[in-house]
CSV table of C-alpha atoms in Angstrom, one decimal:
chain,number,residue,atom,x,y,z
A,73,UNK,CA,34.5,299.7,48.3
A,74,UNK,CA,31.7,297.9,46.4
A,75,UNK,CA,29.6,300.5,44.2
A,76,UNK,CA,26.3,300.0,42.6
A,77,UNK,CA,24.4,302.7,41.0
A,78,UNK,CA,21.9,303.2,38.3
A,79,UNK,CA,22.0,306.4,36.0
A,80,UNK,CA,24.8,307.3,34.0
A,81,UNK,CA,27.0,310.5,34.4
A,82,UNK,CA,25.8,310.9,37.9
A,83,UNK,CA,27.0,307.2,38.4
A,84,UNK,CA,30.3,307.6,36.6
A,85,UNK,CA,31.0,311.1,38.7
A,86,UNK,CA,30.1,309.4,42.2
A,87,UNK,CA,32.5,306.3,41.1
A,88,UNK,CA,35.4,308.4,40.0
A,89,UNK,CA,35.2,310.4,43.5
A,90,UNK,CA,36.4,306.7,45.2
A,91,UNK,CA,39.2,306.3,42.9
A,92,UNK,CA,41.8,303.8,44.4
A,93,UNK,CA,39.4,302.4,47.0
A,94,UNK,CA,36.5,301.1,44.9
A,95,UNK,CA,36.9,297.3,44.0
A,96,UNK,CA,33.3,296.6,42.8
A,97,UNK,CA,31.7,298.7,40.4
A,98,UNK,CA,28.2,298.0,39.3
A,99,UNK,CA,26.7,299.9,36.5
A,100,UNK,CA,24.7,297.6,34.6
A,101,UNK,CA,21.2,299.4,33.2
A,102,UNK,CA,22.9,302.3,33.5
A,103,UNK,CA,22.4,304.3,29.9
A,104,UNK,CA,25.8,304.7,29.6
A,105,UNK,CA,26.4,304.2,25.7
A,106,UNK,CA,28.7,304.8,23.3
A,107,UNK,CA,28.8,308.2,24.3
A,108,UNK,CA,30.0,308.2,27.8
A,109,UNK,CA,31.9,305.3,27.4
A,110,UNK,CA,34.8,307.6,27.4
A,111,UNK,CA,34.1,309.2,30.6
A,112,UNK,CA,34.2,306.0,32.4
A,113,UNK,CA,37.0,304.6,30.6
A,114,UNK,CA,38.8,307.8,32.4
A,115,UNK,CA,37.2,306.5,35.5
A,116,UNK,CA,38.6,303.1,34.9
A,117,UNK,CA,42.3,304.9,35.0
A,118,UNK,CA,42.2,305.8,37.7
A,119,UNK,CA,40.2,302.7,39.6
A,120,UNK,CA,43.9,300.6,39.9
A,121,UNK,CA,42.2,298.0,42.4
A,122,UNK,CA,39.2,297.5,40.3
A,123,UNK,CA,38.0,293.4,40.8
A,124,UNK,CA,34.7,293.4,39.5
A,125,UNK,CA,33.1,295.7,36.6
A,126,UNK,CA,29.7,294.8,35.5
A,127,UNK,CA,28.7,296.8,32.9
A,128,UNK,CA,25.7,295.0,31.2
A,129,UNK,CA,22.5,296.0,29.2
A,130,UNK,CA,24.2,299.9,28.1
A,131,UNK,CA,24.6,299.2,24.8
A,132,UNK,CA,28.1,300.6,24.2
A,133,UNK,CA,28.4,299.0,21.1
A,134,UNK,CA,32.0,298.1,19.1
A,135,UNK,CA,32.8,302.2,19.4
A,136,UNK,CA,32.3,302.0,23.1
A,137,UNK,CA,34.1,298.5,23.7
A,138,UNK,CA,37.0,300.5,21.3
A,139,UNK,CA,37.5,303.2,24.2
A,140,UNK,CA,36.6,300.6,27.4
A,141,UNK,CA,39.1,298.4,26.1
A,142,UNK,CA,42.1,301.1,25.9
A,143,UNK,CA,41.8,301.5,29.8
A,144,UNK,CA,40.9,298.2,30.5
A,145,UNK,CA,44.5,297.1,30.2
A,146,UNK,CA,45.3,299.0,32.9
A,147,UNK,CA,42.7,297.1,35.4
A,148,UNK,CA,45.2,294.9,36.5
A,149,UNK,CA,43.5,292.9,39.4
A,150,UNK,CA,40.2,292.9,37.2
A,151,UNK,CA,39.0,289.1,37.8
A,152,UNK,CA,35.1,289.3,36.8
A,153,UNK,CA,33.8,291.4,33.9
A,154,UNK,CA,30.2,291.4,32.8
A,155,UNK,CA,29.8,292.8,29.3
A,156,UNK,CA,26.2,291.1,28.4
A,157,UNK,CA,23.9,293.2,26.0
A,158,UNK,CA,25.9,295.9,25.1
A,159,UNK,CA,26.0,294.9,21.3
A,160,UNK,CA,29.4,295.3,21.0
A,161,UNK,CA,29.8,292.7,17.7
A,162,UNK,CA,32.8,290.7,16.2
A,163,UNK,CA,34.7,294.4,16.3
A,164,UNK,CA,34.1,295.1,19.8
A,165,UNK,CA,35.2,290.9,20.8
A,166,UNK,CA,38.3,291.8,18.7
A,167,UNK,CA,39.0,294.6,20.7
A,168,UNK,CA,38.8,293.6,23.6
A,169,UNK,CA,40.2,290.2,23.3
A,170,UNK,CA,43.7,292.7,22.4
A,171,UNK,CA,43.3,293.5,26.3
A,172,UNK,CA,42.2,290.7,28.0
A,173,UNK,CA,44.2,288.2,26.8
A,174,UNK,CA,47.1,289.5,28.6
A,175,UNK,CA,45.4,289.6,32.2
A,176,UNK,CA,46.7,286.9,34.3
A,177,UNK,CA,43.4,287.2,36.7
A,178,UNK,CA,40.3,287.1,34.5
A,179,UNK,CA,38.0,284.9,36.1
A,180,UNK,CA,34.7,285.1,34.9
A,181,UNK,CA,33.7,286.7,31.4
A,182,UNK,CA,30.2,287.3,30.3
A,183,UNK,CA,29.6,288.7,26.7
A,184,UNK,CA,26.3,287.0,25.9
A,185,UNK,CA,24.0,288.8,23.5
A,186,UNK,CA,26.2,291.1,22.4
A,187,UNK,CA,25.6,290.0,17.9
A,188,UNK,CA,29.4,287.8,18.3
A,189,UNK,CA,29.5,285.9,15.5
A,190,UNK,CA,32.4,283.2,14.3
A,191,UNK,CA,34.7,285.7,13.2
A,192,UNK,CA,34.3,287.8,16.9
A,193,UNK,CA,35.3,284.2,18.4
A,194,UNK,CA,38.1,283.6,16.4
A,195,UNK,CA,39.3,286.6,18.1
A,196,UNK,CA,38.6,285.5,21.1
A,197,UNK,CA,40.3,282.4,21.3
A,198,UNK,CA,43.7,284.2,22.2
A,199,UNK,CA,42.0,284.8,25.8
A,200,UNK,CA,41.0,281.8,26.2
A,201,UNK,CA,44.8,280.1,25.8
A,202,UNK,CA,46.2,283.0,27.6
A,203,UNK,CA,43.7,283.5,30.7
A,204,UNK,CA,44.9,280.5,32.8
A,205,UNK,CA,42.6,280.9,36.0
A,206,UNK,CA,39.4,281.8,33.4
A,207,UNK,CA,36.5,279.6,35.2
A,208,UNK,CA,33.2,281.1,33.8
A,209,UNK,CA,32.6,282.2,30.4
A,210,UNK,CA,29.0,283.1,28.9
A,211,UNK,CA,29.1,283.5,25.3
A,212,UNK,CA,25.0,283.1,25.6
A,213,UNK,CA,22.9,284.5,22.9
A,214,UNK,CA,25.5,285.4,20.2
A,215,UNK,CA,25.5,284.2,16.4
A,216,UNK,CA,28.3,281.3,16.8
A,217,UNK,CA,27.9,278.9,13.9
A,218,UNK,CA,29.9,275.9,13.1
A,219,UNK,CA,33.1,277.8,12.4
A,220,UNK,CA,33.2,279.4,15.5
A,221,UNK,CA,32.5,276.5,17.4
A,222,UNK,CA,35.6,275.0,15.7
A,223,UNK,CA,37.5,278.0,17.0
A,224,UNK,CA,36.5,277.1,20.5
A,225,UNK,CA,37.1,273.8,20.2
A,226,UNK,CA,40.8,274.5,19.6
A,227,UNK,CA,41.4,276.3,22.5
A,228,UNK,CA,39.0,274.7,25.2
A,229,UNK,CA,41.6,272.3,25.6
A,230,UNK,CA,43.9,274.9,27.1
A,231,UNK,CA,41.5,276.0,29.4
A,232,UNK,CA,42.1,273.7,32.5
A,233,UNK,CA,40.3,276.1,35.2
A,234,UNK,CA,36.8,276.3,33.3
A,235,UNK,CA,34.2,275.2,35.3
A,236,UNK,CA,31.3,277.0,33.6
A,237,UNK,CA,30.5,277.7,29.8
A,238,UNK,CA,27.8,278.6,28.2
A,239,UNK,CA,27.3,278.3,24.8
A,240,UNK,CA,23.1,278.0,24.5
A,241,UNK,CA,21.3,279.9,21.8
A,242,UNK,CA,23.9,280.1,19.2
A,243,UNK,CA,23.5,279.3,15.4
A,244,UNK,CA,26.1,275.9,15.6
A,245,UNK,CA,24.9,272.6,14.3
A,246,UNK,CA,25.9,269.1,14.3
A,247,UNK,CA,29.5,269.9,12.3
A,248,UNK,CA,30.0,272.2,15.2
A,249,UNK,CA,28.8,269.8,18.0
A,250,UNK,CA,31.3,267.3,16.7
A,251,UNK,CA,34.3,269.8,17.1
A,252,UNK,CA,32.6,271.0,20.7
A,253,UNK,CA,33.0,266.9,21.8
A,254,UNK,CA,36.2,266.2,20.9
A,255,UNK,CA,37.4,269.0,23.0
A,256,UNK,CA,35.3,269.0,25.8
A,257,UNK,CA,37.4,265.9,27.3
A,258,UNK,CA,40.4,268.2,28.2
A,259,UNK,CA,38.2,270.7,30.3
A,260,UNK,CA,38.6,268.3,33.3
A,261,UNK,CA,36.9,271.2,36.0
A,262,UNK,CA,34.0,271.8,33.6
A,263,UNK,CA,30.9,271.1,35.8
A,264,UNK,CA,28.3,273.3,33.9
A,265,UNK,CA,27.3,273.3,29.7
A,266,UNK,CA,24.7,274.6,28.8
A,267,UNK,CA,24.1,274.6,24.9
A,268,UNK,CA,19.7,274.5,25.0
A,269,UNK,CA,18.3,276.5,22.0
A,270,UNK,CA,21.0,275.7,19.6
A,271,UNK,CA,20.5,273.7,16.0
A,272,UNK,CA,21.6,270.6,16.9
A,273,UNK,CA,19.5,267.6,15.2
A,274,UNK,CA,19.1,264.4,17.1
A,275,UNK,CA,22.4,263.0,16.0
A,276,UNK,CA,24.5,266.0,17.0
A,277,UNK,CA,23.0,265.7,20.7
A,278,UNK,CA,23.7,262.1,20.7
A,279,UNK,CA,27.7,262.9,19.9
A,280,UNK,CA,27.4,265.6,22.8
């Protein structure tokens, strides 16, 4: 059963009526918050064949991403998540990196514009060495500098499925773009970059 629906609690009681049989649950725009976060996490529970969640623009924030991530663990088929402008922070990316790093499914991760700096990447690396099939990730509109670029660098190489990553309006320059290079020679099924509205000067584009 594929879902979509577009006000909160109303949304979250109509999904957790399907249970077992829903597969694709969209709730993006939906208000949920930090507040109701909970409620859907108990939704989540119970939704065991769950394959796609988007859950964008609700602004959870790092509390919210703290409860989605407990029961996101238990998503076991869960192969595209979409967690774009929810503000969840380097917190919330630590959190939830705990979780996904384990899934042996994740496909296609968005967490653009959501304040990640180099510190919420750090964490992050772990899901990128450990999510073998990963093939899209969005990291769009965060706060990545240099250091978190170098972070990404180390484990891009690991990441043999990625076909897509975006990376564009982050706060890296030409230190970063150097580490971004080297790596980028190991992602042999990368077929889309996008890094527009970054700081690069003229040399760092020309190492890229």
């Amino acid at each position: 059963v594929h879902l979509i629906l577009k006000w909160g609690r109303t949304a979250l009681t109509c999904a957790a009526s399907l249970g077992t049989a829903l597969t694709q649950l969209d709730l993006r725009n939906t208000k949920i918050g930090a507040e109701l976060a909970g409620v859907l996490a108990g939704v989540l529970e119970e939704c065991k064949a769950l394959a796609h969640l988007d859950l964008s623009f609700n602004g959870v924030g790092a509390e919210g991403a703290r409860v989605l991530a407990g029961m996101l663990g238990e998503c076991k088929v869960l192969a595209h998540l979409n967690l774009s402008n929810n503000k969840i922070g380097d917190e919330g990316a630590g959190l939830l990196a705990e979780v996904l790093a384990g899934s042996k499914v994740l496909a296609h991760l968005d967490l653009s514009f959501n304040t990640i700096g180099d510190e919420g990447v750090g964490l992050l690396v772990g899901v990128l060495r450990e999510c073998k099939v990963l093939a899209h990730l969005d990291l769009h509109g965060n706060e990545i500098g240099d250091e978190g670029f170098e972070s990404l660098a180390g484990a891009l190489e690991e990441c043999k499925a990625l076909a897509h990553l975006d990376l564009g309006f982050n706060r890296v320059r030409d230190e970063g773009a150097g580490r971004l290079a080297g790596a980028l020679g190991g992602c042999k099924a990368l077929a889309h970059l996008n890094l527009s509205k970054t700081r690069f000067s003229d040399a760092g584009e020309e190492v890229l």
